[in-house]
PDB file of C-alpha atoms in Angstrom:
ATOM      1  CA  UNK Y   1      81.754  92.372  96.509  1.00 42.00           C
ATOM      2  CA  UNK Y   2      80.942  94.203  99.727  1.00 49.00           C
ATOM      3  CA  UNK Y   3      77.417  95.210 100.495  1.00 49.00           C
ATOM      4  CA  UNK Y   4      76.275  98.626 101.708  1.00 49.00           C
ATOM      5  CA  UNK Y   5      76.533  97.574 105.369  1.00 53.00           C
ATOM      6  CA  UNK Y   6      80.337  97.263 105.016  1.00 56.00           C
ATOM      7  CA  UNK Y   7      80.586 100.809 103.733  1.00 58.00           C
ATOM      8  CA  UNK Y   8      78.380 102.199 106.480  1.00 76.00           C
ATOM      9  CA  UNK Y   9      80.433 100.250 109.023  1.00 90.00           C
ATOM     10  CA  UNK Y  10      83.569 102.075 107.862  1.00 90.00           C
ATOM     11  CA  UNK Y  11      81.852 105.424 108.430  1.00 91.00           C
ATOM     12  CA  UNK Y  12      80.547 104.297 111.831  1.00 92.00           C
ATOM     13  CA  UNK Y  13      84.038 103.216 112.846  1.00 92.00           C
ATOM     14  CA  UNK Y  14      85.426 106.573 111.766  1.00 91.00           C
ATOM     15  CA  UNK Y  15      82.888 108.265 114.055  1.00 92.00           C
ATOM     16  CA  UNK Y  16      83.954 105.920 116.885  1.00 92.00           C
ATOM     17  CA  UNK Y  17      87.612 106.846 116.257  1.00 91.00           C
ATOM     18  CA  UNK Y  18      86.766 110.531 116.513  1.00 92.00           C
ATOM     19  CA  UNK Y  19      84.917 109.922 119.774  1.00 94.00           C
ATOM     20  CA  UNK Y  20      87.768 107.865 121.209  1.00 93.00           C
ATOM     21  CA  UNK Y  21      90.326 110.527 120.265  1.00 92.00           C
ATOM     22  CA  UNK Y  22      88.255 113.213 121.975  1.00 93.00           C
ATOM     23  CA  UNK Y  23      87.939 111.006 125.056  1.00 94.00           C
ATOM     24  CA  UNK Y  24      91.717 110.513 125.255  1.00 92.00           C
ATOM     25  CA  UNK Y  25      92.343 114.236 124.888  1.00 92.00           C
ATOM     26  CA  UNK Y  26      89.766 115.022 127.553  1.00 92.00           C
ATOM     27  CA  UNK Y  27      91.139 112.389 129.920  1.00 91.00           C
ATOM     28  CA  UNK Y  28      94.720 113.574 129.603  1.00 91.00           C
ATOM     29  CA  UNK Y  29      93.799 117.256 129.862  1.00 91.00           C
ATOM     30  CA  UNK Y  30      91.066 117.231 132.516  1.00 91.00           C
ATOM     31  CA  UNK Y  31      91.476 114.001 134.473  1.00 91.00           C
ATOM     32  CA  UNK Y  32      95.247 113.889 134.188  1.00 92.00           C
ATOM     33  CA  UNK Y  33      97.522 110.899 133.775  1.00 93.00           C
ATOM     34  CA  UNK Y  34      98.210 108.293 136.456  1.00 92.00           C
ATOM     35  CA  UNK Y  35     101.953 108.577 135.890  1.00 93.00           C
ATOM     36  CA  UNK Y  36     104.794 108.271 133.394  1.00 95.00           C
ATOM     37  CA  UNK Y  37     103.766 104.735 132.433  1.00 95.00           C
ATOM     38  CA  UNK Y  38     100.354 105.932 131.378  1.00 95.00           C
ATOM     39  CA  UNK Y  39     101.929 108.762 129.365  1.00 95.00           C
ATOM     40  CA  UNK Y  40     104.065 106.150 127.582  1.00 96.00           C
ATOM     41  CA  UNK Y  41     101.015 104.027 126.745  1.00 95.00           C
ATOM     42  CA  UNK Y  42      99.023 107.033 125.510  1.00 95.00           C
ATOM     43  CA  UNK Y  43     101.907 108.109 123.263  1.00 96.00           C
ATOM     44  CA  UNK Y  44     102.138 104.614 121.804  1.00 95.00           C
ATOM     45  CA  UNK Y  45      98.413 104.497 121.137  1.00 95.00           C
ATOM     46  CA  UNK Y  46      98.492 107.938 119.540  1.00 95.00           C
ATOM     47  CA  UNK Y  47     101.260 106.726 117.223  1.00 95.00           C
ATOM     48  CA  UNK Y  48      99.229 103.660 116.282  1.00 95.00           C
ATOM     49  CA  UNK Y  49      96.178 105.835 115.716  1.00 94.00           C
ATOM     50  CA  UNK Y  50      98.243 108.107 113.490  1.00 95.00           C
ATOM     51  CA  UNK Y  51      99.241 105.094 111.390  1.00 95.00           C
ATOM     52  CA  UNK Y  52      95.651 103.874 111.243  1.00 94.00           C
ATOM     53  CA  UNK Y  53      94.508 107.351 110.195  1.00 94.00           C
ATOM     54  CA  UNK Y  54      97.033 107.362 107.374  1.00 96.00           C
ATOM     55  CA  UNK Y  55      95.913 103.886 106.277  1.00 96.00           C
ATOM     56  CA  UNK Y  56      92.308 105.083 106.289  1.00 95.00           C
ATOM     57  CA  UNK Y  57      93.185 108.149 104.222  1.00 96.00           C
ATOM     58  CA  UNK Y  58      94.998 105.947 101.686  1.00 96.00           C
ATOM     59  CA  UNK Y  59      91.946 103.674 101.476  1.00 96.00           C
ATOM     60  CA  UNK Y  60      89.595 106.622 100.924  1.00 96.00           C
ATOM     61  CA  UNK Y  61      91.845 108.040  98.204  1.00 96.00           C
ATOM     62  CA  UNK Y  62      92.109 104.658  96.470  1.00 96.00           C
ATOM     63  CA  UNK Y  63      88.358 104.138  96.619  1.00 96.00           C
ATOM     64  CA  UNK Y  64      87.627 107.571  95.173  1.00 97.00           C
ATOM     65  CA  UNK Y  65      90.171 107.157  92.361  1.00 96.00           C
ATOM     66  CA  UNK Y  66      88.817 103.691  91.503  1.00 97.00           C
ATOM     67  CA  UNK Y  67      85.213 104.928  91.579  1.00 97.00           C
ATOM     68  CA  UNK Y  68      86.104 107.903  89.388  1.00 97.00           C
ATOM     69  CA  UNK Y  69      87.975 105.744  86.883  1.00 96.00           C
ATOM     70  CA  UNK Y  70      84.915 103.477  86.711  1.00 97.00           C
ATOM     71  CA  UNK Y  71      82.760 106.599  86.128  1.00 97.00           C
ATOM     72  CA  UNK Y  72      80.605 105.962  89.222  1.00 97.00           C
ATOM     73  CA  UNK Y  73      80.816 109.495  90.679  1.00 97.00           C
ATOM     74  CA  UNK Y  74      79.089 112.769  89.995  1.00 97.00           C
ATOM     75  CA  UNK Y  75      79.117 116.240  91.537  1.00 97.00           C
ATOM     76  CA  UNK Y  76      75.741 117.972  91.606  1.00 97.00           C
ATOM     77  CA  UNK Y  77      76.590 121.132  93.543  1.00 96.00           C
ATOM     78  CA  UNK Y  78      79.488 123.145  94.880  1.00 97.00           C
ATOM     79  CA  UNK Y  79      82.638 124.352  93.134  1.00 97.00           C
ATOM     80  CA  UNK Y  80      83.115 121.100  91.177  1.00 97.00           C
ATOM     81  CA  UNK Y  81      79.634 120.803  89.618  1.00 97.00           C
ATOM     82  CA  UNK Y  82      79.819 118.349  86.745  1.00 97.00           C
ATOM     83  CA  UNK Y  83      83.536 117.772  87.270  1.00 97.00           C
ATOM     84  CA  UNK Y  84      84.045 114.748  89.503  1.00 97.00           C
ATOM     85  CA  UNK Y  85      87.521 114.231  88.024  1.00 97.00           C
ATOM     86  CA  UNK Y  86      88.600 117.630  89.337  1.00 98.00           C
ATOM     87  CA  UNK Y  87      87.026 117.009  92.742  1.00 98.00           C
ATOM     88  CA  UNK Y  88      88.756 113.640  93.092  1.00 98.00           C
ATOM     89  CA  UNK Y  89      92.046 115.189  91.966  1.00 97.00           C
ATOM     90  CA  UNK Y  90      91.785 117.824  94.707  1.00 98.00           C
ATOM     91  CA  UNK Y  91      90.920 115.185  97.319  1.00 97.00           C
ATOM     92  CA  UNK Y  92      93.822 112.996  96.181  1.00 96.00           C
ATOM     93  CA  UNK Y  93      96.246 115.937  96.281  1.00 97.00           C
ATOM     94  CA  UNK Y  94      95.070 117.022  99.728  1.00 97.00           C
ATOM     95  CA  UNK Y  95      95.354 113.478 101.053  1.00 97.00           C
ATOM     96  CA  UNK Y  96      98.844 113.096  99.582  1.00 96.00           C
ATOM     97  CA  UNK Y  97      99.891 116.231 101.461  1.00 97.00           C
ATOM     98  CA  UNK Y  98      98.131 115.079 104.636  1.00 96.00           C
ATOM     99  CA  UNK Y  99      99.864 111.704 104.446  1.00 96.00           C
ATOM    100  CA  UNK Y 100     103.260 113.389 104.174  1.00 95.00           C
ATOM    101  CA  UNK Y 101     102.469 115.501 107.236  1.00 97.00           C
ATOM    102  CA  UNK Y 102     101.021 112.451 108.994  1.00 96.00           C
ATOM    103  CA  UNK Y 103     104.240 110.524 108.478  1.00 95.00           C
ATOM    104  CA  UNK Y 104     106.100 113.310 110.286  1.00 96.00           C
ATOM    105  CA  UNK Y 105     103.521 113.338 113.090  1.00 96.00           C
ATOM    106  CA  UNK Y 106     103.865 109.598 113.486  1.00 95.00           C
ATOM    107  CA  UNK Y 107     107.684 109.796 113.522  1.00 96.00           C
ATOM    108  CA  UNK Y 108     107.614 112.480 116.208  1.00 97.00           C
ATOM    109  CA  UNK Y 109     105.108 110.529 118.325  1.00 97.00           C
ATOM    110  CA  UNK Y 110     107.412 107.512 118.096  1.00 96.00           C
ATOM    111  CA  UNK Y 111     110.361 109.692 119.099  1.00 97.00           C
ATOM    112  CA  UNK Y 112     108.410 111.021 122.069  1.00 97.00           C
ATOM    113  CA  UNK Y 113     107.402 107.529 123.172  1.00 97.00           C
ATOM    114  CA  UNK Y 114     110.984 106.266 122.958  1.00 97.00           C
ATOM    115  CA  UNK Y 115     112.141 109.186 125.107  1.00 97.00           C
ATOM    116  CA  UNK Y 116     109.289 108.624 127.573  1.00 97.00           C
ATOM    117  CA  UNK Y 117     110.086 104.922 127.959  1.00 96.00           C
ATOM    118  CA  UNK Y 118     112.601 105.449 130.759  1.00 95.00           C
ATOM    119  CA  UNK Y 119     110.862 108.284 132.581  1.00 96.00           C
ATOM    120  CA  UNK Y 120     109.746 107.315 136.046  1.00 95.00           C
ATOM    121  CA  UNK Y 121     108.022 109.014 138.943  1.00 94.00           C
ATOM    122  CA  UNK Y 122     109.912 110.150 142.002  1.00 93.00           C
ATOM    123  CA  UNK Y 123     108.811 108.571 145.272  1.00 91.00           C
ATOM    124  CA  UNK Y 124     106.509 110.757 147.351  1.00 87.00           C
ATOM    125  CA  UNK Y 125     108.305 113.212 149.584  1.00 83.00           C
ATOM    126  CA  UNK Y 126     108.321 112.470 153.273  1.00 77.00           C
ATOM    127  CA  UNK Y 127     106.972 115.267 155.460  1.00 75.00           C
ATOM    128  CA  UNK Y 128     109.630 117.068 157.392  1.00 64.00           C
ATOM    129  CA  UNK Y 129     112.491 116.151 155.072  1.00 57.00           C
ATOM    130  CA  UNK Y 130     113.733 119.093 153.113  1.00 58.00           C
ATOM    131  CA  UNK Y 131     114.864 118.334 149.606  1.00 55.00           C
ATOM    132  CA  UNK Y 132     116.931 120.744 147.572  1.00 54.00           C
ATOM    133  CA  UNK Y 133     115.794 121.985 144.243  1.00 50.00           C
ATOM    134  CA  UNK Y 134     117.688 121.094 141.154  1.00 47.00           C
ATOM    135  CA  UNK Y 135     117.627 123.034 137.922  1.00 43.00           C
ATOM    136  CA  UNK Y 136     118.128 121.339 134.643  1.00 38.00           C
TER     137      UNK Y 136
END
């Protein structure tokens, strides 16, 4: 059986994930990307993070359901006072819906990364050479 440090480690890692996600968003938005290759890597990592987020949500749902079935939960305040079964049911339903949406997010991130795989940067323009514009 795991001790309390394992459980607190999971929460600490979730906080680290949030911080890392904010850092990536900030870096891409404010600092910019070094080029198409970096965009490809970021997309891949976002897809992996999406999968990890879904795995984490599944683990939380499973833990809550198991704890509720073992009668180890209570609700002392809020809209589910005295009804931990109802609270867990709402959490489980919300996570089921989030996982369905997350699967679509992950699929679209994968699609974006596949499309980005062959994007490259144009060489820098030489001064004095006029290049025509091209509309797509």
